[in-house]
């Protein structure tokens, strides 16, 4: 069910609703009809961490609390809600008494790397292209990679330099689908340049490299996007952040969640110790756990020299 539809199915067993219309009269009328007929059993909210983490959707996602009016069980799903933000999330979603079932966010088959270049015209782009081409030489079969950029302009520029497709919010839905399909099906380059929109809800075989041109917005974003890689048995994903040390602009209106998310990304970038340890502490509340403490974990570039 999405915006623009005049009719919705009347007897579906499962209805998928986009977040932008959950507060619409159309949806509430439909859901009330199901409730009155005794057919509305549960409401699932996927990627629910975006309620507090995704600034571009926060206004609409905040309206999800209105779903409590239906009085049926709600199941909130996410793999990337930091432990430190649990209480705030409960408050935002009116879910103070909710039971939380957690698993570790640890990704054994991910090799984390951080590369800092000297500031200069085109230095960041040049190094990103070099890294991408180095990784490309080691790829085989249906293996592929993603280059995450901070802006649509960057996204298109790096795509042109590398000779691959791109994916961002300035494109039509049809254009995005075609870009993704050509990349996934192997009809185009092994690589795709993208903004953050490609990080949510995709499950694609063969992603073995995730490159960031500039620091990600926050550590949750980074974990989410890196998690798109290495999703099949035997796959190992290399996650490489290329940055020039430029500090983030200060925003006095930034929320607590945004501030801590960004601060933890800075900690990941600048730590002299294990990068995996920063992720484990923030996401799972496990302090001091390095790559060498985790059986079968790929080593980050800080732990590799110490083995």
PDB file of N, CA and C in Angstrom, residues 42 63 96 103 105 108 129 136 173 181 185 266 268 301:
ATOM      1  N   UNK A  42      -1.909  -8.002  14.269  1.00  0.00           N
ATOM      2  CA  UNK A  42      -0.638  -7.430  14.708  1.00  0.00           C
ATOM      3  C   UNK A  42      -0.188  -6.348  13.742  1.00  0.00           C
ATOM      4  N   UNK A  63       4.858   9.825  13.387  1.00  0.00           N
ATOM      5  CA  UNK A  63       3.416   9.601  13.391  1.00  0.00           C
ATOM      6  C   UNK A  63       3.060   8.131  13.599  1.00  0.00           C
ATOM      7  N   UNK A  96       7.325   1.910  26.748  1.00  0.00           N
ATOM      8  CA  UNK A  96       8.126   1.771  27.963  1.00  0.00           C
ATOM      9  C   UNK A  96       8.122   0.342  28.506  1.00  0.00           C
ATOM     10  N   UNK A 103      20.086  -9.453  19.687  1.00  0.00           N
ATOM     11  CA  UNK A 103      21.222 -10.297  19.338  1.00  0.00           C
ATOM     12  C   UNK A 103      22.396  -9.361  19.090  1.00  0.00           C
ATOM     13  N   UNK A 105      25.265  -7.358  17.151  1.00  0.00           N
ATOM     14  CA  UNK A 105      25.365  -6.801  15.801  1.00  0.00           C
ATOM     15  C   UNK A 105      26.713  -7.124  15.166  1.00  0.00           C
ATOM     16  N   UNK A 108      31.223 -10.868  11.748  1.00  0.00           N
ATOM     17  CA  UNK A 108      32.511 -11.559  11.744  1.00  0.00           C
ATOM     18  C   UNK A 108      33.260 -11.419  10.431  1.00  0.00           C
ATOM     19  N   UNK A 129      38.754   6.537  -5.998  1.00  0.00           N
ATOM     20  CA  UNK A 129      38.866   5.830  -7.278  1.00  0.00           C
ATOM     21  C   UNK A 129      39.979   4.787  -7.208  1.00  0.00           C
ATOM     22  N   UNK A 136      38.491  -3.818  -7.206  1.00  0.00           N
ATOM     23  CA  UNK A 136      37.902  -4.397  -8.409  1.00  0.00           C
ATOM     24  C   UNK A 136      38.792  -5.496  -8.995  1.00  0.00           C
ATOM     25  N   UNK A 173      11.584   6.893  -9.140  1.00  0.00           N
ATOM     26  CA  UNK A 173      11.554   5.503  -8.671  1.00  0.00           C
ATOM     27  C   UNK A 173      11.930   4.544  -9.799  1.00  0.00           C
ATOM     28  N   UNK A 181      18.709  -2.721 -10.662  1.00  0.00           N
ATOM     29  CA  UNK A 181      18.560  -3.973 -11.412  1.00  0.00           C
ATOM     30  C   UNK A 181      19.764  -4.237 -12.302  1.00  0.00           C
ATOM     31  N   UNK A 185      21.918  -7.509 -11.559  1.00  0.00           N
ATOM     32  CA  UNK A 185      21.879  -8.546 -12.595  1.00  0.00           C
ATOM     33  C   UNK A 185      23.184  -8.687 -13.365  1.00  0.00           C
ATOM     34  N   UNK A 266      32.961   9.427  14.696  1.00  0.00           N
ATOM     35  CA  UNK A 266      34.257  10.080  14.861  1.00  0.00           C
ATOM     36  C   UNK A 266      35.201   9.200  15.686  1.00  0.00           C
ATOM     37  N   UNK A 268      35.142   5.957  15.869  1.00  0.00           N
ATOM     38  CA  UNK A 268      35.545   4.841  15.006  1.00  0.00           C
ATOM     39  C   UNK A 268      36.678   5.260  14.075  1.00  0.00           C
ATOM     40  N   UNK A 301      42.000  -2.920  10.378  1.00  0.00           N
ATOM     41  CA  UNK A 301      43.371  -2.523  10.040  1.00  0.00           C
ATOM     42  C   UNK A 301      44.194  -2.097  11.256  1.00  0.00           C
TER      43      UNK A 301
END
